[in-house]
Amino acid sequence: MATKNSTKDIETVEHVEAADLLQVVNDGIMQVIDAHSINVQKNRYKAMRAIAWQAFIESIEAGDFDALVKRASANAGTLPSGWEIKPPTKPAPKATPAKAPAKNAAR
């Protein structure tokens, strides 16, 4: 069972047991993949979404969905490698050539 700390009514999972949790999650994902004979890498995400969808439904039915979302947001910084949430990187602005000064048409 994961150790939890409560901060402002938001539970966070300590990093100590993240490897164990990741193994349990990966095993569950593999069960869905094996059960549906999907082995393409992108289908791993479909299996993850299937599990997440079920968790969402169960959380909504239990009246805990808003708290689940808050916990997920609170734990976003402690996600294991490969599961991180990274903001999109902005492409470097394109250099624009300097414009020639406008000629004075009224001479």
Short mmCIF file of N, CA and C in Angstrom, two decimals:
data_model
loop_
_atom_site.label_atom_id
_atom_site.label_comp_id
_atom_site.label_asym_id
_atom_site.label_seq_id
_atom_site.Cartn_x
_atom_site.Cartn_y
_atom_site.Cartn_z
N MET A 1 0.85 -1.17 0.00
CA MET A 1 0.00 0.00 0.00
C MET A 1 0.90 1.24 0.00
N ALA A 2 0.55 2.23 -0.74
CA ALA A 2 1.34 3.44 -0.85
C ALA A 2 1.25 4.28 0.41
N THR A 3 2.37 4.88 0.75
CA THR A 3 2.38 5.83 1.85
C THR A 3 1.90 7.16 1.32
N LYS A 4 1.04 7.83 2.05
CA LYS A 4 0.48 9.08 1.56
C LYS A 4 0.72 10.19 2.57
N ASN A 5 0.96 11.38 2.06
CA ASN A 5 1.03 12.58 2.88
C ASN A 5 -0.15 13.44 2.49
N SER A 6 -0.73 14.12 3.44
CA SER A 6 -1.86 14.97 3.12
C SER A 6 -1.44 16.43 3.25
N THR A 7 -1.62 17.18 2.17
CA THR A 7 -1.32 18.60 2.16
C THR A 7 -2.53 19.31 1.61
N LYS A 8 -3.16 20.12 2.47
CA LYS A 8 -4.36 20.84 2.06
C LYS A 8 -5.38 19.89 1.44
N ASP A 9 -5.63 18.78 2.08
CA ASP A 9 -6.61 17.78 1.66
C ASP A 9 -6.29 17.11 0.33
N ILE A 10 -5.03 17.21 -0.11
CA ILE A 10 -4.61 16.54 -1.34
C ILE A 10 -3.56 15.51 -0.94
N GLU A 11 -3.82 14.24 -1.25
CA GLU A 11 -2.88 13.20 -0.91
C GLU A 11 -1.82 13.07 -2.00
N THR A 12 -0.57 12.90 -1.60
CA THR A 12 0.50 12.68 -2.55
C THR A 12 1.21 11.38 -2.20
N VAL A 13 1.59 10.64 -3.20
CA VAL A 13 2.28 9.37 -3.00
C VAL A 13 3.77 9.64 -2.92
N GLU A 14 4.42 9.10 -1.89
CA GLU A 14 5.86 9.30 -1.74
C GLU A 14 6.61 8.55 -2.83
N HIS A 15 7.74 9.12 -3.23
CA HIS A 15 8.56 8.56 -4.30
C HIS A 15 9.15 7.20 -3.93
N VAL A 16 9.27 6.91 -2.65
CA VAL A 16 9.90 5.67 -2.18
C VAL A 16 9.27 4.44 -2.81
N GLU A 17 7.97 4.41 -2.94
CA GLU A 17 7.30 3.22 -3.44
C GLU A 17 6.90 3.35 -4.90
N ALA A 18 7.40 4.37 -5.58
CA ALA A 18 7.02 4.61 -6.98
C ALA A 18 7.40 3.43 -7.87
N ALA A 19 8.55 2.82 -7.65
CA ALA A 19 8.97 1.70 -8.49
C ALA A 19 8.02 0.52 -8.33
N ASP A 20 7.59 0.24 -7.09
CA ASP A 20 6.63 -0.84 -6.86
C ASP A 20 5.30 -0.53 -7.52
N LEU A 21 4.85 0.69 -7.40
CA LEU A 21 3.58 1.09 -8.00
C LEU A 21 3.66 1.00 -9.52
N LEU A 22 4.79 1.45 -10.07
CA LEU A 22 4.97 1.41 -11.52
C LEU A 22 4.91 -0.03 -12.02
N GLN A 23 5.50 -0.96 -11.28
CA GLN A 23 5.47 -2.36 -11.68
C GLN A 23 4.04 -2.90 -11.68
N VAL A 24 3.26 -2.55 -10.66
CA VAL A 24 1.87 -2.99 -10.58
C VAL A 24 1.08 -2.43 -11.76
N VAL A 25 1.28 -1.15 -12.05
CA VAL A 25 0.58 -0.51 -13.17
C VAL A 25 0.99 -1.15 -14.49
N ASN A 26 2.29 -1.33 -14.69
CA ASN A 26 2.76 -1.94 -15.94
C ASN A 26 2.21 -3.36 -16.10
N ASP A 27 2.16 -4.11 -15.02
CA ASP A 27 1.58 -5.46 -15.08
C ASP A 27 0.11 -5.41 -15.50
N GLY A 28 -0.63 -4.44 -14.97
CA GLY A 28 -2.03 -4.28 -15.33
C GLY A 28 -2.19 -3.91 -16.79
N ILE A 29 -1.34 -3.02 -17.27
CA ILE A 29 -1.38 -2.63 -18.68
C ILE A 29 -1.10 -3.85 -19.56
N MET A 30 -0.12 -4.64 -19.16
CA MET A 30 0.22 -5.84 -19.94
C MET A 30 -0.94 -6.83 -19.95
N GLN A 31 -1.68 -6.93 -18.87
CA GLN A 31 -2.85 -7.83 -18.84
C GLN A 31 -3.87 -7.41 -19.88
N VAL A 32 -4.13 -6.10 -19.98
CA VAL A 32 -5.09 -5.60 -20.97
C VAL A 32 -4.55 -5.84 -22.38
N ILE A 33 -3.26 -5.57 -22.59
CA ILE A 33 -2.65 -5.78 -23.90
C ILE A 33 -2.75 -7.25 -24.31
N ASP A 34 -2.38 -8.15 -23.38
CA ASP A 34 -2.43 -9.58 -23.68
C ASP A 34 -3.86 -10.06 -23.93
N ALA A 35 -4.79 -9.55 -23.15
CA ALA A 35 -6.19 -9.99 -23.29
C ALA A 35 -6.78 -9.60 -24.64
N HIS A 36 -6.24 -8.54 -25.25
CA HIS A 36 -6.79 -8.05 -26.51
C HIS A 36 -5.83 -8.21 -27.67
N SER A 37 -4.74 -8.94 -27.43
CA SER A 37 -3.74 -9.23 -28.47
C SER A 37 -3.27 -8.00 -29.22
N ILE A 38 -2.99 -6.95 -28.47
CA ILE A 38 -2.46 -5.74 -29.08
C ILE A 38 -1.00 -5.62 -28.67
N ASN A 39 -0.13 -5.41 -29.63
CA ASN A 39 1.28 -5.34 -29.29
C ASN A 39 2.02 -4.17 -29.94
N VAL A 40 1.32 -3.33 -30.63
CA VAL A 40 1.92 -2.13 -31.20
C VAL A 40 2.09 -1.11 -30.08
N GLN A 41 3.20 -0.37 -30.06
CA GLN A 41 3.48 0.56 -28.97
C GLN A 41 2.33 1.54 -28.73
N LYS A 42 1.74 2.08 -29.78
CA LYS A 42 0.66 3.05 -29.57
C LYS A 42 -0.54 2.41 -28.89
N ASN A 43 -0.69 1.09 -29.05
CA ASN A 43 -1.79 0.41 -28.39
C ASN A 43 -1.59 0.31 -26.89
N ARG A 44 -0.35 0.46 -26.43
CA ARG A 44 -0.08 0.52 -24.99
C ARG A 44 -0.86 1.69 -24.40
N TYR A 45 -0.89 2.79 -25.10
CA TYR A 45 -1.62 3.96 -24.63
C TYR A 45 -3.13 3.71 -24.64
N LYS A 46 -3.59 2.92 -25.60
CA LYS A 46 -5.00 2.56 -25.62
C LYS A 46 -5.34 1.71 -24.40
N ALA A 47 -4.44 0.81 -24.03
CA ALA A 47 -4.65 -0.01 -22.83
C ALA A 47 -4.65 0.87 -21.58
N MET A 48 -3.74 1.83 -21.55
CA MET A 48 -3.68 2.76 -20.41
C MET A 48 -4.97 3.57 -20.31
N ARG A 49 -5.47 4.02 -21.46
CA ARG A 49 -6.72 4.79 -21.46
C ARG A 49 -7.89 3.94 -21.03
N ALA A 50 -7.89 2.66 -21.42
CA ALA A 50 -8.98 1.77 -21.01
C ALA A 50 -9.00 1.62 -19.49
N ILE A 51 -7.83 1.46 -18.90
CA ILE A 51 -7.75 1.34 -17.44
C ILE A 51 -8.13 2.66 -16.79
N ALA A 52 -7.62 3.76 -17.33
CA ALA A 52 -7.94 5.07 -16.77
C ALA A 52 -9.44 5.34 -16.86
N TRP A 53 -10.05 5.01 -17.99
CA TRP A 53 -11.49 5.23 -18.16
C TRP A 53 -12.27 4.50 -17.07
N GLN A 54 -11.90 3.25 -16.83
CA GLN A 54 -12.58 2.47 -15.79
C GLN A 54 -12.39 3.13 -14.43
N ALA A 55 -11.17 3.59 -14.15
CA ALA A 55 -10.91 4.28 -12.88
C ALA A 55 -11.73 5.55 -12.79
N PHE A 56 -11.86 6.28 -13.89
CA PHE A 56 -12.67 7.50 -13.90
C PHE A 56 -14.12 7.19 -13.54
N ILE A 57 -14.67 6.18 -14.21
CA ILE A 57 -16.07 5.82 -13.98
C ILE A 57 -16.29 5.42 -12.52
N GLU A 58 -15.39 4.58 -12.01
CA GLU A 58 -15.53 4.14 -10.62
C GLU A 58 -15.38 5.31 -9.65
N SER A 59 -14.49 6.23 -9.97
CA SER A 59 -14.28 7.40 -9.11
C SER A 59 -15.50 8.32 -9.15
N ILE A 60 -16.08 8.50 -10.33
CA ILE A 60 -17.28 9.34 -10.46
C ILE A 60 -18.42 8.71 -9.67
N GLU A 61 -18.61 7.39 -9.84
CA GLU A 61 -19.68 6.70 -9.12
C GLU A 61 -19.48 6.75 -7.61
N ALA A 62 -18.23 6.78 -7.16
CA ALA A 62 -17.94 6.85 -5.73
C ALA A 62 -17.99 8.29 -5.21
N GLY A 63 -18.20 9.26 -6.12
CA GLY A 63 -18.26 10.66 -5.71
C GLY A 63 -16.89 11.24 -5.39
N ASP A 64 -15.82 10.65 -5.95
CA ASP A 64 -14.45 11.03 -5.61
C ASP A 64 -13.68 11.60 -6.80
N PHE A 65 -14.34 11.84 -7.91
CA PHE A 65 -13.62 12.23 -9.12
C PHE A 65 -12.86 13.54 -8.96
N ASP A 66 -13.49 14.55 -8.39
CA ASP A 66 -12.80 15.84 -8.21
C ASP A 66 -11.55 15.67 -7.35
N ALA A 67 -11.64 14.85 -6.32
CA ALA A 67 -10.48 14.59 -5.46
C ALA A 67 -9.41 13.81 -6.23
N LEU A 68 -9.82 12.89 -7.10
CA LEU A 68 -8.88 12.13 -7.92
C LEU A 68 -8.10 13.09 -8.82
N VAL A 69 -8.80 14.01 -9.44
CA VAL A 69 -8.15 14.98 -10.32
C VAL A 69 -7.16 15.84 -9.52
N LYS A 70 -7.54 16.27 -8.35
CA LYS A 70 -6.65 17.07 -7.50
C LYS A 70 -5.42 16.28 -7.10
N ARG A 71 -5.61 15.00 -6.74
CA ARG A 71 -4.47 14.15 -6.37
C ARG A 71 -3.55 13.94 -7.56
N ALA A 72 -4.12 13.73 -8.73
CA ALA A 72 -3.30 13.54 -9.94
C ALA A 72 -2.48 14.79 -10.22
N SER A 73 -3.09 15.94 -10.08
CA SER A 73 -2.39 17.19 -10.31
C SER A 73 -1.29 17.39 -9.26
N ALA A 74 -1.59 17.06 -8.01
CA ALA A 74 -0.60 17.22 -6.95
C ALA A 74 0.59 16.28 -7.15
N ASN A 75 0.36 15.11 -7.73
CA ASN A 75 1.42 14.13 -7.92
C ASN A 75 2.12 14.25 -9.27
N ALA A 76 1.72 15.20 -10.10
CA ALA A 76 2.28 15.32 -11.44
C ALA A 76 3.79 15.48 -11.44
N GLY A 77 4.34 16.12 -10.44
CA GLY A 77 5.78 16.33 -10.37
C GLY A 77 6.56 15.11 -9.92
N THR A 78 5.87 14.07 -9.48
CA THR A 78 6.57 12.89 -8.98
C THR A 78 6.30 11.65 -9.83
N LEU A 79 5.81 11.86 -11.05
CA LEU A 79 5.54 10.73 -11.93
C LEU A 79 6.84 10.04 -12.32
N PRO A 80 6.80 8.72 -12.50
CA PRO A 80 8.02 8.00 -12.88
C PRO A 80 8.46 8.36 -14.30
N SER A 81 9.70 8.02 -14.60
CA SER A 81 10.27 8.28 -15.92
C SER A 81 9.38 7.68 -17.00
N GLY A 82 9.12 8.46 -18.03
CA GLY A 82 8.26 8.02 -19.12
C GLY A 82 6.80 8.38 -18.91
N TRP A 83 6.44 8.79 -17.71
CA TRP A 83 5.07 9.14 -17.39
C TRP A 83 4.95 10.64 -17.11
N GLU A 84 6.05 11.37 -17.19
CA GLU A 84 6.07 12.78 -16.82
C GLU A 84 5.11 13.60 -17.66
N ILE A 85 4.68 14.69 -17.07
CA ILE A 85 3.89 15.68 -17.80
C ILE A 85 4.81 16.86 -18.01
N LYS A 86 5.12 17.11 -19.25
CA LYS A 86 6.03 18.21 -19.58
C LYS A 86 5.29 19.23 -20.41
N PRO A 87 5.46 20.51 -20.08
CA PRO A 87 4.82 21.52 -20.93
C PRO A 87 5.46 21.51 -22.31
N PRO A 88 4.67 21.81 -23.33
CA PRO A 88 5.24 21.81 -24.68
C PRO A 88 6.32 22.87 -24.80
N THR A 89 7.36 22.56 -25.55
CA THR A 89 8.41 23.55 -25.74
C THR A 89 8.02 24.46 -26.89
N LYS A 90 8.28 25.72 -26.70
CA LYS A 90 7.96 26.69 -27.74
C LYS A 90 9.11 26.73 -28.73
N PRO A 91 8.80 26.68 -30.01
CA PRO A 91 9.89 26.77 -31.00
C PRO A 91 10.52 28.16 -30.93
N ALA A 92 11.80 28.21 -31.22
CA ALA A 92 12.49 29.50 -31.20
C ALA A 92 11.86 30.40 -32.26
N PRO A 93 11.72 31.69 -31.92
CA PRO A 93 11.12 32.60 -32.91
C PRO A 93 12.02 32.68 -34.14
N LYS A 94 11.37 32.74 -35.29
CA LYS A 94 12.12 32.83 -36.54
C LYS A 94 12.72 34.23 -36.67
N ALA A 95 13.95 34.25 -37.10
CA ALA A 95 14.61 35.53 -37.31
C ALA A 95 13.99 36.18 -38.55
N THR A 96 13.68 37.43 -38.42
CA THR A 96 13.11 38.16 -39.56
C THR A 96 14.18 39.11 -40.08
N PRO A 97 14.33 39.17 -41.38
CA PRO A 97 15.34 40.08 -41.94
C PRO A 97 14.96 41.53 -41.64
N ALA A 98 15.97 42.34 -41.43
CA ALA A 98 15.72 43.75 -41.16
C ALA A 98 15.08 44.39 -42.40
N LYS A 99 14.09 45.22 -42.14
CA LYS A 99 13.40 45.88 -43.25
C LYS A 99 14.16 47.13 -43.63
N ALA A 100 14.18 47.37 -44.93
CA ALA A 100 14.82 48.60 -45.41
C ALA A 100 13.92 49.76 -45.04
N PRO A 101 14.51 50.89 -44.71
CA PRO A 101 13.67 52.04 -44.36
C PRO A 101 12.78 52.43 -45.54
N ALA A 102 11.57 52.82 -45.22
CA ALA A 102 10.61 53.20 -46.27
C ALA A 102 11.09 54.46 -46.95
N LYS A 103 10.95 54.50 -48.26
CA LYS A 103 11.34 55.69 -49.02
C LYS A 103 10.26 56.73 -48.87
N ASN A 104 10.64 57.94 -48.75
CA ASN A 104 9.69 59.03 -48.64
C ASN A 104 9.16 59.34 -50.02
N ALA A 105 7.90 59.00 -50.25
CA ALA A 105 7.28 59.18 -51.57
C ALA A 105 6.97 60.63 -51.87
N ALA A 106 6.82 61.44 -50.89
CA ALA A 106 6.44 62.85 -51.13
C ALA A 106 7.67 63.70 -51.06
N ARG A 107 8.46 63.79 -52.11
CA ARG A 107 9.65 64.65 -52.16
C ARG A 107 9.44 65.80 -53.02
#
